[in-house]
Coordinates of N, CA and C and ligand atoms in Angstrom, one line a residue:
M1 N -19.4 -5.9 -16.8 CA -19.4 -5.5 -15.3 C -18.5 -4.3 -15.2
E2 N -18.9 -3.4 -14.4 CA -18.0 -2.2 -14.1 C -17.6 -2.3 -12.6
A3 N -16.3 -2.6 -12.4 CA -15.8 -2.5 -11.0 C -15.6 -1.1 -10.6
K4 N -15.8 -0.8 -9.3 CA -15.7 0.6 -8.8 C -14.2 0.9 -8.5
G5 N -13.4 -0.1 -8.4 CA -11.9 0.1 -8.1 C -11.4 -1.2 -7.5
I6 N -10.1 -1.1 -7.2 CA -9.5 -2.2 -6.5 C -9.6 -2.1 -5.1
H7 N -10.2 -3.1 -4.4 CA -10.4 -3.0 -3.0 C -9.2 -3.4 -2.2
H8 N -8.4 -4.5 -2.7 CA -7.2 -4.9 -2.1 C -6.5 -5.9 -3.0
L9 N -5.2 -6.1 -2.7 CA -4.4 -7.1 -3.4 C -4.1 -8.2 -2.3
G10 N -4.3 -9.5 -2.7 CA -4.0 -10.6 -1.8 C -2.7 -11.1 -2.0
V11 N -1.9 -11.3 -0.9 CA -0.5 -11.8 -1.1 C -0.4 -13.0 -0.1
A12 N 0.1 -14.1 -0.7 CA 0.3 -15.3 0.2 C 1.7 -15.2 0.8
V13 N 1.8 -15.5 2.1 CA 3.0 -15.4 2.8 C 3.2 -16.6 3.7
E14 N 4.5 -16.9 4.1 CA 4.7 -18.0 5.0 C 4.7 -17.6 6.4
D15 N 5.1 -16.4 6.7 CA 5.2 -15.9 8.1 C 4.5 -14.6 8.2
L16 N 3.4 -14.6 8.9 CA 2.5 -13.4 8.9 C 3.2 -12.2 9.7
D17 N 3.7 -12.6 10.9 CA 4.4 -11.5 11.7 C 5.5 -10.9 10.9
D18 N 6.3 -11.7 10.3 CA 7.4 -11.1 9.4 C 6.9 -10.4 8.3
A19 N 5.8 -10.8 7.6 CA 5.3 -10.0 6.5 C 4.7 -8.7 6.9
V20 N 4.0 -8.7 8.1 CA 3.4 -7.5 8.6 C 4.5 -6.4 8.9
A21 N 5.5 -7.0 9.5 CA 6.7 -6.0 9.9 C 7.3 -5.5 8.6
T22 N 7.5 -6.4 7.6 CA 8.1 -6.0 6.3 C 7.3 -4.9 5.6
Y23 N 6.0 -5.1 5.5 CA 5.2 -4.1 4.9 C 5.1 -2.8 5.7
Q24 N 5.2 -2.8 6.9 CA 5.3 -1.6 7.8 C 6.6 -0.9 7.5
R25 N 7.7 -1.6 7.6 CA 9.0 -1.0 7.4 C 9.3 -0.5 6.1
V26 N 9.0 -1.4 5.1 CA 9.4 -1.1 3.7 C 8.4 -0.1 3.0
F27 N 7.1 -0.2 3.3 CA 6.1 0.7 2.6 C 5.4 1.6 3.5
G28 N 5.7 1.5 4.7 CA 5.0 2.5 5.7 C 3.4 2.0 5.8
A29 N 3.2 0.7 5.7 CA 1.8 0.3 5.7 C 1.4 0.3 7.2
E30 N 0.0 0.4 7.4 CA -0.5 0.4 8.8 C -1.4 -0.9 8.9
L31 N -1.2 -1.6 10.0 CA -2.0 -2.8 10.2 C -3.5 -2.3 10.5
E32 N -4.4 -2.7 9.7 CA -5.8 -2.2 9.8 C -6.6 -3.2 10.7
Q33 N -6.4 -4.5 10.4 CA -7.1 -5.6 11.0 C -6.3 -6.9 10.8
R34 N -6.6 -7.8 11.8 CA -5.9 -9.0 11.7 C -6.9 -10.1 12.3
E35 N -7.0 -11.2 11.6 CA -7.9 -12.3 12.1 C -7.6 -13.6 11.6
T36 N -7.9 -14.7 12.4 CA -7.7 -16.0 12.0 C -9.1 -16.6 11.7
V37 N -9.2 -17.2 10.5 CA -10.5 -17.8 10.1 C -10.3 -19.3 9.7
P38 N -10.5 -20.1 10.8 CA -10.2 -21.6 10.6 C -11.0 -22.2 9.4
E39 N -12.3 -21.8 9.3 CA -13.1 -22.3 8.2 C -12.4 -22.0 6.8
Q40 N -11.7 -20.9 6.6 CA -11.1 -20.6 5.4 C -9.6 -21.0 5.3
G41 N -9.1 -21.5 6.5 CA -7.8 -22.0 6.6 C -6.7 -21.0 6.5
V42 N -7.0 -19.7 6.9 CA -6.0 -18.6 6.9 C -6.0 -17.8 8.1
E43 N -4.9 -17.2 8.3 CA -4.7 -16.1 9.2 C -4.3 -15.0 8.3
A44 N -5.1 -13.8 8.5 CA -4.9 -12.7 7.5 C -4.7 -11.4 8.2
A45 N -3.9 -10.5 7.5 CA -3.7 -9.1 8.0 C -4.0 -8.2 6.9
A46 N -4.9 -7.2 7.2 CA -5.2 -6.2 6.2 C -4.3 -5.0 6.5
M47 N -3.5 -4.7 5.5 CA -2.5 -3.6 5.7 C -3.0 -2.4 4.8
R48 N -3.0 -1.3 5.5 CA -3.5 0.0 4.8 C -2.3 0.7 4.3
I49 N -2.3 1.1 3.0 CA -1.2 1.9 2.5 C -1.8 3.0 1.7
G50 N -1.9 4.2 2.3 CA -2.6 5.3 1.7 C -4.0 4.9 1.4
V51 N -4.5 5.1 0.1 CA -5.8 4.8 -0.2 C -6.0 3.3 -0.6
G52 N -4.8 2.6 -0.6 CA -4.7 1.2 -1.1 C -4.7 0.3 0.1
R53 N -4.8 -1.1 -0.2 CA -4.8 -2.0 0.8 C -4.2 -3.3 0.3
V54 N -3.4 -4.0 1.1 CA -2.8 -5.3 0.8 C -3.2 -6.3 1.9
E55 N -3.8 -7.4 1.5 CA -4.2 -8.5 2.4 C -3.1 -9.5 2.4
L56 N -2.5 -9.7 3.6 CA -1.5 -10.7 3.7 C -2.1 -12.0 4.2
L57 N -1.8 -13.2 3.6 CA -2.5 -14.4 3.9 C -1.5 -15.5 4.2
R58 N -1.7 -16.0 5.4 CA -0.8 -17.2 5.9 C -1.7 -18.4 6.1
P59 N -1.4 -19.5 5.3 CA -2.2 -20.7 5.5 C -2.1 -21.3 6.9
L60 N -3.2 -21.8 7.4 CA -3.1 -22.6 8.7 C -2.6 -24.0 8.6
G61 N -2.6 -24.4 7.4 CA -2.0 -25.9 7.2 C -1.7 -26.0 5.7
A62 N -1.0 -27.1 5.4 CA -0.6 -27.4 4.0 C -1.9 -27.8 3.1
D63 N -2.9 -28.3 3.8 CA -4.0 -28.8 3.1 C -5.2 -27.7 3.1
T64 N -4.8 -26.5 2.8 CA -5.7 -25.4 2.7 C -5.5 -24.8 1.3
H65 N -6.5 -24.0 0.9 CA -6.3 -23.3 -0.4 C -5.0 -22.6 -0.6
V66 N -4.8 -21.7 0.4 CA -3.5 -20.9 0.4 C -2.2 -21.8 0.6
G67 N -2.4 -22.9 1.4 CA -1.3 -23.8 1.7 C -0.9 -24.4 0.4
R68 N -1.9 -24.9 -0.4 CA -1.6 -25.6 -1.7 C -1.0 -24.6 -2.7
F69 N -1.5 -23.3 -2.7 CA -0.9 -22.2 -3.5 C 0.5 -22.0 -3.2
L70 N 0.9 -21.9 -1.9 CA 2.3 -21.7 -1.5 C 3.2 -22.8 -1.9
A71 N 2.7 -24.0 -1.7 CA 3.5 -25.1 -2.1 C 3.8 -25.2 -3.5
K72 N 2.8 -24.8 -4.4 CA 2.9 -24.9 -5.8 C 3.7 -23.7 -6.3
R73 N 3.4 -22.5 -5.9 CA 4.0 -21.3 -6.5 C 4.9 -20.4 -5.6
G74 N 4.9 -20.8 -4.3 CA 5.8 -19.9 -3.4 C 5.0 -18.7 -3.0
P75 N 5.6 -17.9 -2.1 CA 5.0 -16.7 -1.7 C 4.8 -15.7 -2.8
G76 N 3.8 -14.9 -2.7 CA 3.6 -13.9 -3.8 C 2.1 -13.5 -4.0
M77 N 1.9 -12.9 -5.1 CA 0.5 -12.4 -5.5 C -0.4 -13.6 -5.5
H78 N -1.5 -13.4 -4.8 CA -2.5 -14.5 -4.8 C -3.8 -14.1 -5.5
H79 N -4.3 -12.9 -5.2 CA -5.5 -12.5 -5.9 C -5.6 -11.0 -6.0
V80 N -6.5 -10.5 -6.9 CA -6.8 -9.1 -7.0 C -8.3 -9.0 -6.6
A81 N -8.6 -8.1 -5.6 CA -10.0 -7.9 -5.2 C -10.6 -6.6 -5.8
Y82 N -11.7 -6.7 -6.5 CA -12.4 -5.6 -7.1 C -13.7 -5.3 -6.3
E83 N -13.9 -4.0 -6.0 CA -15.1 -3.6 -5.4 C -16.2 -3.4 -6.4
V84 N -17.3 -4.0 -6.1 CA -18.4 -3.9 -7.0 C -19.8 -3.6 -6.3
A85 N -20.6 -2.9 -6.9 CA -22.0 -2.7 -6.4 C -22.9 -3.8 -6.9
D86 N -23.9 -4.2 -6.2 CA -24.8 -5.2 -6.5 C -24.1 -6.6 -6.9
L87 N -23.4 -7.1 -5.9 CA -22.6 -8.3 -6.2 C -23.4 -9.5 -6.7
R88 N -24.6 -9.7 -6.1 CA -25.4 -10.8 -6.6 C -25.8 -10.6 -8.1
G89 N -26.2 -9.4 -8.4 CA -26.6 -9.1 -9.8 C -25.4 -9.3 -10.7
Q90 N -24.2 -8.8 -10.3 CA -23.0 -8.9 -11.1 C -22.7 -10.4 -11.4
L91 N -22.8 -11.2 -10.4 CA -22.5 -12.6 -10.5 C -23.4 -13.3 -11.6
R92 N -24.7 -12.9 -11.5 CA -25.6 -13.5 -12.4 C -25.3 -13.0 -13.9
R93 N -24.9 -11.7 -14.0 CA -24.5 -11.2 -15.4 C -23.3 -12.0 -15.9
L94 N -22.3 -12.1 -15.0 CA -21.1 -12.8 -15.4 C -21.4 -14.2 -15.8
A95 N -22.2 -14.9 -15.1 CA -22.5 -16.3 -15.4 C -23.2 -16.4 -16.7
D96 N -24.1 -15.4 -17.0 CA -24.9 -15.4 -18.3 C -23.9 -15.2 -19.4
E97 N -22.8 -14.4 -19.2 CA -21.8 -14.1 -20.2 C -20.8 -15.3 -20.4
G98 N -20.9 -16.3 -19.5 CA -20.0 -17.5 -19.7 C -18.7 -17.3 -19.0
V99 N -18.6 -16.3 -18.1 CA -17.4 -16.1 -17.3 C -17.3 -17.2 -16.2
E100 N -16.1 -17.9 -16.1 CA -16.0 -18.9 -15.2 C -15.9 -18.5 -13.7
L101 N -16.9 -18.8 -12.9 CA -16.9 -18.4 -11.6 C -16.6 -19.5 -10.6
I102 N -15.9 -19.2 -9.5 CA -15.7 -20.2 -8.5 C -16.9 -20.2 -7.6
D103 N -17.5 -19.0 -7.3 CA -18.6 -18.8 -6.4 C -19.8 -18.3 -7.3
E104 N -20.9 -19.0 -7.3 CA -22.1 -18.5 -8.0 C -22.9 -17.5 -7.1
E105 N -22.7 -17.6 -5.8 CA -23.3 -16.9 -4.8 C -22.3 -16.2 -3.9
P106 N -22.6 -15.0 -3.4 CA -21.7 -14.3 -2.5 C -21.6 -15.1 -1.2
H107 N -20.5 -15.1 -0.5 CA -20.4 -15.6 0.8 C -19.5 -14.6 1.7
R108 N -19.5 -15.0 3.0 CA -18.8 -14.1 4.0 C -17.3 -14.4 3.9
G109 N -16.6 -13.4 3.4 CA -15.1 -13.5 3.3 C -14.4 -13.1 4.6
L110 N -13.1 -12.7 4.4 CA -12.3 -12.2 5.5 C -12.8 -10.8 6.0
F111 N -12.7 -10.5 7.2 CA -13.0 -9.2 7.7 C -14.4 -8.8 7.5
G112 N -15.3 -9.9 7.5 CA -16.7 -9.6 7.4 C -17.2 -9.0 6.1
L113 N -16.3 -9.2 5.0 CA -16.8 -8.7 3.7 C -17.6 -9.7 3.0
E114 N -18.6 -9.2 2.1 CA -19.3 -10.2 1.4 C -18.6 -10.3 0.0
V115 N -18.2 -11.5 -0.3 CA -17.3 -11.7 -1.5 C -17.7 -12.9 -2.4
A116 N -17.1 -12.9 -3.6 CA -17.3 -14.1 -4.5 C -16.0 -14.1 -5.3
F117 N -15.6 -15.3 -5.7 CA -14.3 -15.4 -6.5 C -14.6 -15.9 -7.9
V118 N -13.8 -15.2 -8.8 CA -13.9 -15.5 -10.3 C -12.6 -16.3 -10.6
H119 N -12.8 -17.4 -11.4 CA -11.7 -18.3 -11.7 C -10.5 -17.6 -12.4
P120 N -9.2 -17.9 -12.1 CA -8.1 -17.2 -12.8 C -8.1 -17.4 -14.3
D121 N -8.7 -18.5 -14.8 CA -8.8 -18.6 -16.3 C -9.6 -17.5 -17.0
A122 N -10.5 -16.9 -16.1 CA -11.3 -15.9 -16.7 C -10.6 -14.5 -16.6
A123 N -9.5 -14.4 -16.0 CA -8.8 -13.2 -15.8 C -7.3 -13.3 -16.1
H124 N -6.9 -14.0 -17.1 CA -5.5 -14.1 -17.6 C -4.6 -14.6 -16.5
G125 N -5.1 -15.6 -15.7 CA -4.2 -16.2 -14.8 C -4.2 -15.7 -13.4
V126 N -5.0 -14.6 -13.1 CA -5.0 -14.2 -11.8 C -6.4 -14.4 -11.1
L127 N -6.4 -15.0 -10.0 CA -7.7 -15.1 -9.2 C -8.2 -13.7 -8.9
A128 N -9.5 -13.6 -9.1 CA -10.2 -12.3 -8.9 C -11.2 -12.6 -7.8
E129 N -11.2 -11.7 -6.8 CA -12.2 -11.6 -5.8 C -13.1 -10.4 -6.0
L130 N -14.4 -10.6 -6.0 CA -15.4 -9.5 -6.0 C -15.9 -9.2 -4.7
V131 N -15.7 -7.9 -4.2 CA -16.0 -7.5 -2.9 C -17.3 -6.6 -3.0
S132 N -18.4 -6.9 -2.3 CA -19.5 -6.1 -2.3 C -19.2 -4.7 -1.6
S133 N -19.7 -3.6 -2.3 CA -19.5 -2.3 -1.7 C -20.8 -2.0 -0.9
G134 N -21.6 -3.0 -0.7 CA -22.8 -2.8 0.1 C -24.1 -2.7 -0.7
Ligands
CO201 CO1 -9.0 -10.9 -0.5

């Protein structure tokens, strides 16, 4: 697979207001979008930093994916998101190559993006998100 670039980095945080303010103050980041997605158990803020982007993720409860991540590993890097063309085709190719996928099919992710996740075991310990470039 050939990713077109890194779409964003996902960071798990305990306090979203505090994290947004920190990224604005320390890195000059701009708040691009913010939303709460109960079905995914997160409140998220997309922070734009030049051509890059950091997605700050606060769990809505302890019994959510990000909540369990925070309890186990504390705040910090949660995932790397790669932009790819033909997401559905890429997932088929990765599955054929035996790459361990969390999602076999794309689904609607944060901020209206079409995404699918690749297991951390397939990427040396880092959860990978594939974001469709359309
Ligand atoms: Co993400």
